[in-house]
Amino acid sequence: MSTSDECPFLDVEPMPGEDPLYPDKYVAAAAKWDIVRGFSAIRFGPWEPVNRAQIVTMVIRALHNWSGITLEKPTSDSDYYKEGIFAGFDDPFHGMNMQIAEYNGLLNSIWLDHDGRWDPWLPASRAEVAQILDNCLQFLD
């Protein structure tokens, strides 16, 4: 990331404060690496809440696009599709990323919701994000 990175989204502007890079340069860098995408080519929604599926997708993209780490996809003959919580989650934007994350252990130790599931559309808690990031460290060693 550098001060010369230009943010492609019109709704992301620099904020006054101690960090001259916030948030526009951080968003620009993450967009450059295809870690984040906007709601459109010009709208990012910087103050919109982030749900669990979006967090997982950003983490999978960051591992692959920035770190060069490609995680295994569950194979059709694996037990994953019989037992995985997200085996049937077929959202076109986040489904495969949720399955890849679960299959590779990025969701290990995540507390399940009261019904034994982890609703991908609920807002992600800071603790959940910390757990997912901690689980990523095994791939960065």
PDB file of C-alpha atoms in Angstrom:
ATOM      1  CA  MET A   1       0.000   0.000   0.000  1.00  0.00           C
ATOM      2  CA  SER A   2       1.195   3.475  -0.742  1.00  0.00           C
ATOM      3  CA  THR A   3      -0.049   7.021  -0.632  1.00  0.00           C
ATOM      4  CA  SER A   4      -0.292   6.939  -4.428  1.00  0.00           C
ATOM      5  CA  ASP A   5      -2.946   4.188  -4.435  1.00  0.00           C
ATOM      6  CA  GLU A   6      -6.170   5.618  -5.825  1.00  0.00           C
ATOM      7  CA  CYS A   7      -9.448   4.319  -4.500  1.00  0.00           C
ATOM      8  CA  PRO A   8     -11.836   3.390  -7.341  1.00  0.00           C
ATOM      9  CA  PHE A   9     -14.941   3.956  -5.228  1.00  0.00           C
ATOM     10  CA  LEU A  10     -16.548   7.395  -5.145  1.00  0.00           C
ATOM     11  CA  ASP A  11     -18.055   6.874  -1.688  1.00  0.00           C
ATOM     12  CA  VAL A  12     -14.689   6.293   0.026  1.00  0.00           C
ATOM     13  CA  GLU A  13     -13.010   9.521   1.027  1.00  0.00           C
ATOM     14  CA  PRO A  14     -10.060  10.357   3.271  1.00  0.00           C
ATOM     15  CA  MET A  15     -10.989  11.083   6.870  1.00  0.00           C
ATOM     16  CA  PRO A  16      -9.359  13.737   9.010  1.00  0.00           C
ATOM     17  CA  GLY A  17      -7.319  12.289  11.823  1.00  0.00           C
ATOM     18  CA  GLU A  18      -4.014  10.750  12.752  1.00  0.00           C
ATOM     19  CA  ASP A  19      -3.921   8.241   9.890  1.00  0.00           C
ATOM     20  CA  PRO A  20      -3.786   9.977   6.487  1.00  0.00           C
ATOM     21  CA  LEU A  21      -4.308   6.632   4.739  1.00  0.00           C
ATOM     22  CA  TYR A  22      -7.674   5.899   6.381  1.00  0.00           C
ATOM     23  CA  PRO A  23      -9.890   4.663   4.914  1.00  0.00           C
ATOM     24  CA  ASP A  24      -9.363   5.422   1.219  1.00  0.00           C
ATOM     25  CA  LYS A  25      -5.820   4.096   0.783  1.00  0.00           C
ATOM     26  CA  TYR A  26      -6.566   0.903   2.735  1.00  0.00           C
ATOM     27  CA  VAL A  27      -9.666   0.257   0.640  1.00  0.00           C
ATOM     28  CA  ALA A  28      -7.676   1.063  -2.521  1.00  0.00           C
ATOM     29  CA  ALA A  29      -4.963  -1.445  -1.602  1.00  0.00           C
ATOM     30  CA  ALA A  30      -7.452  -4.175  -0.725  1.00  0.00           C
ATOM     31  CA  ALA A  31      -9.353  -3.522  -3.973  1.00  0.00           C
ATOM     32  CA  LYS A  32      -6.114  -3.596  -5.986  1.00  0.00           C
ATOM     33  CA  TRP A  33      -5.445  -7.105  -4.645  1.00  0.00           C
ATOM     34  CA  ASP A  34      -9.096  -8.087  -5.272  1.00  0.00           C
ATOM     35  CA  ILE A  35      -9.570  -8.771  -1.578  1.00  0.00           C
ATOM     36  CA  VAL A  36     -12.561  -6.438  -1.406  1.00  0.00           C
ATOM     37  CA  ARG A  37     -15.061  -5.553  -4.080  1.00  0.00           C
ATOM     38  CA  GLY A  38     -17.709  -2.883  -4.112  1.00  0.00           C
ATOM     39  CA  PHE A  39     -21.444  -3.068  -4.460  1.00  0.00           C
ATOM     40  CA  SER A  40     -20.718  -1.589  -7.904  1.00  0.00           C
ATOM     41  CA  ALA A  41     -17.690  -0.252  -9.763  1.00  0.00           C
ATOM     42  CA  ILE A  42     -18.042   3.082  -7.962  1.00  0.00           C
ATOM     43  CA  ARG A  43     -19.848   2.235  -4.684  1.00  0.00           C
ATOM     44  CA  PHE A  44     -18.044   0.449  -1.856  1.00  0.00           C
ATOM     45  CA  GLY A  45     -20.243   1.166   1.164  1.00  0.00           C
ATOM     46  CA  PRO A  46     -17.399   1.831   3.625  1.00  0.00           C
ATOM     47  CA  TRP A  47     -19.699   2.161   6.619  1.00  0.00           C
ATOM     48  CA  GLU A  48     -21.927  -0.823   5.821  1.00  0.00           C
ATOM     49  CA  PRO A  49     -21.758  -3.748   8.266  1.00  0.00           C
ATOM     50  CA  VAL A  50     -19.945  -6.887   7.138  1.00  0.00           C
ATOM     51  CA  ASN A  51     -21.519 -10.313   7.386  1.00  0.00           C
ATOM     52  CA  ARG A  52     -19.771 -13.594   8.060  1.00  0.00           C
ATOM     53  CA  ALA A  53     -19.839 -14.747   4.432  1.00  0.00           C
ATOM     54  CA  GLN A  54     -18.210 -11.510   3.283  1.00  0.00           C
ATOM     55  CA  ILE A  55     -15.458 -11.794   5.902  1.00  0.00           C
ATOM     56  CA  VAL A  56     -14.700 -15.377   4.885  1.00  0.00           C
ATOM     57  CA  THR A  57     -14.610 -14.424   1.206  1.00  0.00           C
ATOM     58  CA  MET A  58     -12.193 -11.562   1.921  1.00  0.00           C
ATOM     59  CA  VAL A  59      -9.930 -13.870   3.924  1.00  0.00           C
ATOM     60  CA  ILE A  60      -9.895 -16.524   1.174  1.00  0.00           C
ATOM     61  CA  ARG A  61      -9.092 -13.862  -1.446  1.00  0.00           C
ATOM     62  CA  ALA A  62      -6.354 -12.360   0.738  1.00  0.00           C
ATOM     63  CA  LEU A  63      -4.688 -15.722   1.250  1.00  0.00           C
ATOM     64  CA  HIS A  64      -4.785 -16.463  -2.462  1.00  0.00           C
ATOM     65  CA  ASN A  65      -4.272 -13.074  -4.114  1.00  0.00           C
ATOM     66  CA  TRP A  66      -1.850 -11.495  -1.678  1.00  0.00           C
ATOM     67  CA  SER A  67      -0.059 -14.474  -0.137  1.00  0.00           C
ATOM     68  CA  GLY A  68      -0.247 -16.837  -3.109  1.00  0.00           C
ATOM     69  CA  ILE A  69      -1.806 -19.576  -0.976  1.00  0.00           C
ATOM     70  CA  THR A  70      -4.440 -21.663  -2.714  1.00  0.00           C
ATOM     71  CA  LEU A  71      -6.514 -23.666  -0.278  1.00  0.00           C
ATOM     72  CA  GLU A  72      -7.938 -27.038  -1.243  1.00  0.00           C
ATOM     73  CA  LYS A  73     -11.504 -27.246  -2.472  1.00  0.00           C
ATOM     74  CA  PRO A  74     -13.507 -30.121  -1.026  1.00  0.00           C
ATOM     75  CA  THR A  75     -13.678 -32.955  -3.524  1.00  0.00           C
ATOM     76  CA  SER A  76     -16.975 -34.541  -4.486  1.00  0.00           C
ATOM     77  CA  ASP A  77     -15.875 -37.892  -3.072  1.00  0.00           C
ATOM     78  CA  SER A  78     -14.867 -36.514   0.338  1.00  0.00           C
ATOM     79  CA  ASP A  79     -16.951 -36.845   3.485  1.00  0.00           C
ATOM     80  CA  TYR A  80     -17.205 -33.059   3.544  1.00  0.00           C
ATOM     81  CA  TYR A  81     -20.371 -33.068   1.460  1.00  0.00           C
ATOM     82  CA  LYS A  82     -21.993 -35.455   3.948  1.00  0.00           C
ATOM     83  CA  GLU A  83     -20.918 -33.650   7.121  1.00  0.00           C
ATOM     84  CA  GLY A  84     -19.878 -30.071   6.339  1.00  0.00           C
ATOM     85  CA  ILE A  85     -22.031 -27.291   7.726  1.00  0.00           C
ATOM     86  CA  PHE A  86     -21.702 -25.351   4.460  1.00  0.00           C
ATOM     87  CA  ALA A  87     -21.831 -28.324   2.083  1.00  0.00           C
ATOM     88  CA  GLY A  88     -25.213 -27.173   0.778  1.00  0.00           C
ATOM     89  CA  PHE A  89     -24.503 -23.441   0.861  1.00  0.00           C
ATOM     90  CA  ASP A  90     -24.596 -22.539  -2.820  1.00  0.00           C
ATOM     91  CA  ASP A  91     -24.518 -18.742  -2.829  1.00  0.00           C
ATOM     92  CA  PRO A  92     -22.864 -17.704  -6.133  1.00  0.00           C
ATOM     93  CA  PHE A  93     -20.567 -15.154  -4.469  1.00  0.00           C
ATOM     94  CA  HIS A  94     -19.696 -16.773  -1.150  1.00  0.00           C
ATOM     95  CA  GLY A  95     -20.737 -20.433  -1.226  1.00  0.00           C
ATOM     96  CA  MET A  96     -17.499 -21.983  -2.465  1.00  0.00           C
ATOM     97  CA  ASN A  97     -15.400 -19.703  -0.243  1.00  0.00           C
ATOM     98  CA  MET A  98     -17.384 -20.790   2.818  1.00  0.00           C
ATOM     99  CA  GLN A  99     -16.876 -24.435   1.853  1.00  0.00           C
ATOM    100  CA  ILE A 100     -13.152 -23.929   1.230  1.00  0.00           C
ATOM    101  CA  ALA A 101     -12.771 -22.143   4.581  1.00  0.00           C
ATOM    102  CA  GLU A 102     -14.587 -24.879   6.473  1.00  0.00           C
ATOM    103  CA  TYR A 103     -12.791 -27.696   4.636  1.00  0.00           C
ATOM    104  CA  ASN A 104      -9.360 -26.182   5.372  1.00  0.00           C
ATOM    105  CA  GLY A 105     -10.021 -25.442   9.050  1.00  0.00           C
ATOM    106  CA  LEU A 106     -10.399 -21.659   8.867  1.00  0.00           C
ATOM    107  CA  LEU A 107     -13.674 -21.937  10.759  1.00  0.00           C
ATOM    108  CA  ASN A 108     -12.355 -24.308  13.441  1.00  0.00           C
ATOM    109  CA  SER A 109     -13.406 -23.360  16.975  1.00  0.00           C
ATOM    110  CA  ILE A 110     -16.060 -20.919  15.760  1.00  0.00           C
ATOM    111  CA  TRP A 111     -19.015 -21.005  18.124  1.00  0.00           C
ATOM    112  CA  LEU A 112     -22.068 -22.271  16.322  1.00  0.00           C
ATOM    113  CA  ASP A 113     -25.428 -20.556  16.592  1.00  0.00           C
ATOM    114  CA  HIS A 114     -28.133 -21.979  18.874  1.00  0.00           C
ATOM    115  CA  ASP A 115     -29.368 -24.278  16.085  1.00  0.00           C
ATOM    116  CA  GLY A 116     -25.951 -25.873  15.509  1.00  0.00           C
ATOM    117  CA  ARG A 117     -25.268 -23.806  12.415  1.00  0.00           C
ATOM    118  CA  TRP A 118     -23.270 -20.661  11.693  1.00  0.00           C
ATOM    119  CA  ASP A 119     -25.548 -18.298   9.786  1.00  0.00           C
ATOM    120  CA  PRO A 120     -23.384 -16.744   7.055  1.00  0.00           C
ATOM    121  CA  TRP A 121     -25.672 -13.717   6.732  1.00  0.00           C
ATOM    122  CA  LEU A 122     -25.369 -12.556  10.345  1.00  0.00           C
ATOM    123  CA  PRO A 123     -22.905  -9.775  11.132  1.00  0.00           C
ATOM    124  CA  ALA A 124     -19.452 -11.072  11.984  1.00  0.00           C
ATOM    125  CA  SER A 125     -18.323 -10.411  15.534  1.00  0.00           C
ATOM    126  CA  ARG A 126     -14.839  -9.152  16.220  1.00  0.00           C
ATOM    127  CA  ALA A 127     -14.129 -12.403  18.090  1.00  0.00           C
ATOM    128  CA  GLU A 128     -15.173 -14.478  15.062  1.00  0.00           C
ATOM    129  CA  VAL A 129     -12.908 -12.466  12.775  1.00  0.00           C
ATOM    130  CA  ALA A 130     -10.023 -12.865  15.232  1.00  0.00           C
ATOM    131  CA  GLN A 131     -10.584 -16.644  15.348  1.00  0.00           C
ATOM    132  CA  ILE A 132     -10.663 -16.936  11.546  1.00  0.00           C
ATOM    133  CA  LEU A 133      -7.485 -14.866  11.225  1.00  0.00           C
ATOM    134  CA  ASP A 134      -5.767 -16.950  13.889  1.00  0.00           C
ATOM    135  CA  ASN A 135      -6.741 -20.094  11.981  1.00  0.00           C
ATOM    136  CA  CYS A 136      -5.134 -18.562   8.859  1.00  0.00           C
ATOM    137  CA  LEU A 137      -1.757 -18.326  10.543  1.00  0.00           C
ATOM    138  CA  GLN A 138      -1.152 -22.049  10.010  1.00  0.00           C
ATOM    139  CA  PHE A 139      -0.936 -21.341   6.274  1.00  0.00           C
ATOM    140  CA  LEU A 140       1.452 -18.414   6.670  1.00  0.00           C
ATOM    141  CA  ASP A 141       4.144 -20.208   8.694  1.00  0.00           C
TER     142      ASP A 141
END
